[in-house]
Coordinates of C-alpha atoms in Angstrom, one line a residue:
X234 CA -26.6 -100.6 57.8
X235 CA -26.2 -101.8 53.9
X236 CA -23.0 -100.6 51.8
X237 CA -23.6 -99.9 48.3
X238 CA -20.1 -100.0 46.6
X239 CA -20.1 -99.7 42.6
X240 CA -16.7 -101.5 41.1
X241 CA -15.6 -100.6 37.6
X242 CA -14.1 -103.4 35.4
X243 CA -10.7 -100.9 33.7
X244 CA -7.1 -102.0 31.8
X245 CA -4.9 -102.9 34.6
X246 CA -3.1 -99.2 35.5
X247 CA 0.6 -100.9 34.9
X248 CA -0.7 -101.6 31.0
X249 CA 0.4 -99.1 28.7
X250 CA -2.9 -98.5 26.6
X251 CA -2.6 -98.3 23.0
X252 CA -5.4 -97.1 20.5
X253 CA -6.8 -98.8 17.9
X254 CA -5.3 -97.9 14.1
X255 CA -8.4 -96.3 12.7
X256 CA -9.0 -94.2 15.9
X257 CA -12.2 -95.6 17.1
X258 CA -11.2 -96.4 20.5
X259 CA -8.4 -98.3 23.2
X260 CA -7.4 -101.8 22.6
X261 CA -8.4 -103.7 25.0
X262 CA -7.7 -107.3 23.4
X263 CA -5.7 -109.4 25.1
X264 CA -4.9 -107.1 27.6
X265 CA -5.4 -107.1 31.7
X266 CA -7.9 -106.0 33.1
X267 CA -8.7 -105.3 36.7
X268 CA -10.6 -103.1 39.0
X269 CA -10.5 -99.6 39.1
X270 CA -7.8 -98.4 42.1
X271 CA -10.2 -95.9 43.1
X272 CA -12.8 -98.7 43.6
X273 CA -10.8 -101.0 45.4
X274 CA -10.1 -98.9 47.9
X275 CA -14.0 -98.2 48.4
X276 CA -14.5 -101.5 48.5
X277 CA -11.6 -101.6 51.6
X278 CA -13.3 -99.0 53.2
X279 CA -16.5 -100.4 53.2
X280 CA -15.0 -103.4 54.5
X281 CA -13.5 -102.1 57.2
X282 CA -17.0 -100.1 58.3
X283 CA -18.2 -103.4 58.3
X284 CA -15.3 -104.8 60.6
X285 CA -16.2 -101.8 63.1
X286 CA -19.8 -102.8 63.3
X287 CA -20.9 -100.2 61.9
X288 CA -21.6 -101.9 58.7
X289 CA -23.9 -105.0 58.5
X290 CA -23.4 -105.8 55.1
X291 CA -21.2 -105.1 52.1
X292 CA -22.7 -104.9 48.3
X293 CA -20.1 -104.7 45.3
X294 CA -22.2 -104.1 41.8
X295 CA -20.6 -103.0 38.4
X296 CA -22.3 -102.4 35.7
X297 CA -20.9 -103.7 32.3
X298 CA -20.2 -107.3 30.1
X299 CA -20.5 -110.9 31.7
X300 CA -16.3 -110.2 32.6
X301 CA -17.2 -108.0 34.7
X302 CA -17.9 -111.0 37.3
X303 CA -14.3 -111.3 38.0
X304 CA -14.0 -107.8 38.9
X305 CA -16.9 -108.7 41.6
X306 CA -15.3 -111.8 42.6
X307 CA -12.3 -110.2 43.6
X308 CA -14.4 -107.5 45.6
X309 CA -16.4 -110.6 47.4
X310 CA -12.4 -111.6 48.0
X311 CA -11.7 -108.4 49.5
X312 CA -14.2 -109.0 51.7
X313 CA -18.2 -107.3 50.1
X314 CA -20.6 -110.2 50.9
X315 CA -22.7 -110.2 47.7
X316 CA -22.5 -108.7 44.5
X317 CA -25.1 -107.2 41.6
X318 CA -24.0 -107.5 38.2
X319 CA -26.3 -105.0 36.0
X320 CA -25.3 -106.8 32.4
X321 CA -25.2 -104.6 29.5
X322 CA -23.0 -105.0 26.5
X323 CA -23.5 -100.8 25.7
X324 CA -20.9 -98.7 26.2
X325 CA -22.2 -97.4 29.6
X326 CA -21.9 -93.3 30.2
X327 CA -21.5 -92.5 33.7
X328 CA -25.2 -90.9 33.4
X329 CA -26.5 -94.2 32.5
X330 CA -24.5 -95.8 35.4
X331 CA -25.7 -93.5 37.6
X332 CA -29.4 -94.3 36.7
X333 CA -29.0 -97.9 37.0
X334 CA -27.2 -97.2 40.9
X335 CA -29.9 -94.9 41.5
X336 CA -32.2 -97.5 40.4
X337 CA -30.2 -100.5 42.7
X338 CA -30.2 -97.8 45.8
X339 CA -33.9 -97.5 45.8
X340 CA -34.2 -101.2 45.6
X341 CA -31.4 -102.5 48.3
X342 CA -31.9 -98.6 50.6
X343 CA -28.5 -98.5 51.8
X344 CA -27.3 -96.2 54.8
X345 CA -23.9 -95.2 52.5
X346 CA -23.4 -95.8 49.0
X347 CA -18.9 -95.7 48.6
X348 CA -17.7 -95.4 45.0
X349 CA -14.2 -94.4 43.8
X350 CA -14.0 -90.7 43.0
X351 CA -13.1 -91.6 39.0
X352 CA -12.5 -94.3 36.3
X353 CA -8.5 -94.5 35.2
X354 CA -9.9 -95.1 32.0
X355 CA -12.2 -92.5 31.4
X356 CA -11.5 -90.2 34.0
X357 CA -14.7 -88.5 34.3
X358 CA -14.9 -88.0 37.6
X359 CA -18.9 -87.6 37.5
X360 CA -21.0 -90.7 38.2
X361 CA -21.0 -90.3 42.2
X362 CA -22.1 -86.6 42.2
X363 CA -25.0 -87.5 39.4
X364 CA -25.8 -90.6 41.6
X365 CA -26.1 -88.0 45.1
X366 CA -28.1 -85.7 42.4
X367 CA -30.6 -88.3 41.1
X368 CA -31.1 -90.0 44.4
X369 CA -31.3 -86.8 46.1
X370 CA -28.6 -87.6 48.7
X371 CA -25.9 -85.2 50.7
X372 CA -22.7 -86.3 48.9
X373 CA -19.0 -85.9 50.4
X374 CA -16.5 -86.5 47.5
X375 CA -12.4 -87.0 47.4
X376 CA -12.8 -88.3 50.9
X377 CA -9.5 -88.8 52.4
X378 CA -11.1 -90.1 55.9
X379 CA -14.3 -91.2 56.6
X380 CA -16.0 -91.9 59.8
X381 CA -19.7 -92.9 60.5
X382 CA -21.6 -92.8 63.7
X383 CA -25.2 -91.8 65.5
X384 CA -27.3 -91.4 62.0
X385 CA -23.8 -89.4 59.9
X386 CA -21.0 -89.4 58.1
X387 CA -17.8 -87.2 59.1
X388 CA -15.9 -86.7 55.6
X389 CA -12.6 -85.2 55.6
X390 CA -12.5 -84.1 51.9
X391 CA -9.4 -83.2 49.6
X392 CA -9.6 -79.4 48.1
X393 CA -7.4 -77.1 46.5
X394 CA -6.9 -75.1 49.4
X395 CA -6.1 -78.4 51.6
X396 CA -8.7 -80.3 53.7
X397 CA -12.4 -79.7 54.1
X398 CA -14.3 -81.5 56.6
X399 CA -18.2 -82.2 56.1
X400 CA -20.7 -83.7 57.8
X401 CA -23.6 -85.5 56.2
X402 CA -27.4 -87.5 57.7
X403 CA -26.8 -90.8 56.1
X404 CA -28.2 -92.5 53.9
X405 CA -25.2 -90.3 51.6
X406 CA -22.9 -91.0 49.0
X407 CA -19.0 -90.7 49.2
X408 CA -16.0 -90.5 46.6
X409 CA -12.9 -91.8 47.5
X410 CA -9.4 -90.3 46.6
X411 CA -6.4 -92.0 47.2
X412 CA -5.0 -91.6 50.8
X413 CA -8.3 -92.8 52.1
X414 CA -6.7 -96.0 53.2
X415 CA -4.4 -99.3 51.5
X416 CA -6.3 -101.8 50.0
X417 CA -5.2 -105.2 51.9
X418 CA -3.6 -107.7 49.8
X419 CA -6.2 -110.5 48.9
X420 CA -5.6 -114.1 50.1
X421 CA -6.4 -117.2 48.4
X422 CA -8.6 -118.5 51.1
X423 CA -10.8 -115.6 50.5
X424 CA -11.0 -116.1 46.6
X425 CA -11.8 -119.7 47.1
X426 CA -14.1 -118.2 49.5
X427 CA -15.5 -115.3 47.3
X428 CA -16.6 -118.2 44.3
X429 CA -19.3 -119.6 47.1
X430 CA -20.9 -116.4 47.5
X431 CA -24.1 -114.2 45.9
X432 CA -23.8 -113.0 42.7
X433 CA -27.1 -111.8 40.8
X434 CA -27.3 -110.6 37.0
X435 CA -29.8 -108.3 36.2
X436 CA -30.2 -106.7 32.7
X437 CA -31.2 -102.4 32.4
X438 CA -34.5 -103.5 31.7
X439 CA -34.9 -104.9 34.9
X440 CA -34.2 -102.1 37.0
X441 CA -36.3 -99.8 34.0
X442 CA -33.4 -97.7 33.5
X443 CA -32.7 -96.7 29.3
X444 CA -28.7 -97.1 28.7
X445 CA -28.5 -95.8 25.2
X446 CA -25.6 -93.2 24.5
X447 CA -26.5 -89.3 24.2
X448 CA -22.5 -89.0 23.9
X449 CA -20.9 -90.1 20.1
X450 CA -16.9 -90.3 20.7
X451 CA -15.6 -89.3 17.4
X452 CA -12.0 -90.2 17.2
X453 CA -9.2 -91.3 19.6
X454 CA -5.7 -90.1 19.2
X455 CA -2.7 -90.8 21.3
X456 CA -1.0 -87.7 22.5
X457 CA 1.9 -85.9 21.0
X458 CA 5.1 -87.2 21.3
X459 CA 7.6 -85.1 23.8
X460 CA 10.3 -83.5 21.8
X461 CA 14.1 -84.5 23.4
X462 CA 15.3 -81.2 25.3
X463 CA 18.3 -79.2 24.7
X464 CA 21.2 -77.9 26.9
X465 CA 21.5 -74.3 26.7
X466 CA 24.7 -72.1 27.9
X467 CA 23.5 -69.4 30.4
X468 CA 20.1 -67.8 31.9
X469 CA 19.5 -65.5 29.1
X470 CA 19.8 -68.2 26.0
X471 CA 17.0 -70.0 28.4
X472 CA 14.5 -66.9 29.1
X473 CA 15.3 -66.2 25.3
X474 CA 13.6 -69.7 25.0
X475 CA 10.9 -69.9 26.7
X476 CA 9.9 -66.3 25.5
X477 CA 10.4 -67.0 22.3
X478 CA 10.6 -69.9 21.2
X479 CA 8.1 -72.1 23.7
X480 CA 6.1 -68.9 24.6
X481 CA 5.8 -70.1 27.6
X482 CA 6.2 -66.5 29.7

């Protein structure tokens, strides 16, 4: 059984981002990048399918610019054993990702596509149900366990109301959330190792998917500054407060 697992190339989550001066977006010059958290720890679950025998083979793709290679490098490190770059210098929405997977799933038919449940940059939180919608696939998303066997998937999913267990007929997609498992710590035998293997580049054309942006972002603002707080004497200066002055009840 393939592994499809999409890796997003996103500013390194200990970077404090910073917005351009006339608004138009994030600053990324000069700043590190890395892959999404989410991600990595699909790509470590894939991995260790594969280390059960369950998996025969692990596929890391990301969609994005020529950079985006080192983001598949280090998933090759991790231990996927080729990777598909779809090159595109657009600023990708995650419909138009989830085309161009939809596109790569018909094309490599893998049992169980494994994606992190959202971007730290964007935070969208949509591309793996569109992918489950387009391809037409049972989907089981903020999995916090996953286990696969006899033709399904058995996903332990993360509600409000606690834990939800599904089962879905594979081929399926999954979202990951963050106590799914701990990303191993990546060896430099295994980046050495990563540069020997696969990487293809395909362009949007290739896999006849159209990338162009129905969304316009109009501005970008940082957030308000918190005010300091304030000490106050007793209970009923603080009620008065919060009724008040920060409406708050």
């Amino acid at each position: 059984m393939k592994v499809l697992v999409p890796v997003k190339r996103v500013v390194d989550y200990n970077v404090k981002v910073r917005v351009k001066s006339d608004g138009t977006g994030v600053d990324i010059a000069n700043v590190k990048m890395s892959m999404n958290p989410f991600d990595e720890i699909a790509v470590e679950e894939a991995v260790r399918l594969k280390e059960k025998g369950v998996a025969t083979e692990v596929i890391a793709v990301s969609c994005g610019v020529t950079q985006c290679q080192e983001t598949l490098r280090t998933a090759m490190a991790i231990g996927a054993d080729r990777a598909i770059l779809v090159e595109s210098t657009d600023e990708l929405q995650p419909l138009a990702v989830a085309k161009l997977l939809k596109a790569l799933v018909d094309k490599e038919q893998p049992g169980l596509v494994i994606l992190g449940k959202q971007a730290i940059d964007d935070d969208c939180n949509q591309t793996g149900q569109m992918l489950a919608a387009l391809a037409d696939l049972p989907q089981g998303t903020f999995a916090s366990k996953v286990e696969v066997a006899d033709g399904f998937a058995s996903v332990t999913r993360e509600v409000d109301g606690g834990l939800e267990t599904v089962k879905l007929k594979l081929p399926a997609i999954v979202t990951t959330d963050l106590r799914l498992n701990e990303p191993r710590y990546v060896t430099l035998p295994n980046i050495m190792k990563a540069k020997k293997k696969t990487l293809d580049v395909v362009k949007p054309s290739d896999l006849g998917v159209d990338v162009a942006s129905k969304i316009k972002t109009l501005k970008v603002a940082e957030p308000p500054k918190r005010g300091a707080g304030i000490k106050v004497p007793d209970v009923a200066t603080l009620v008065d407060k919060l009724k008040n002055v920060s409406k708050v009840i």
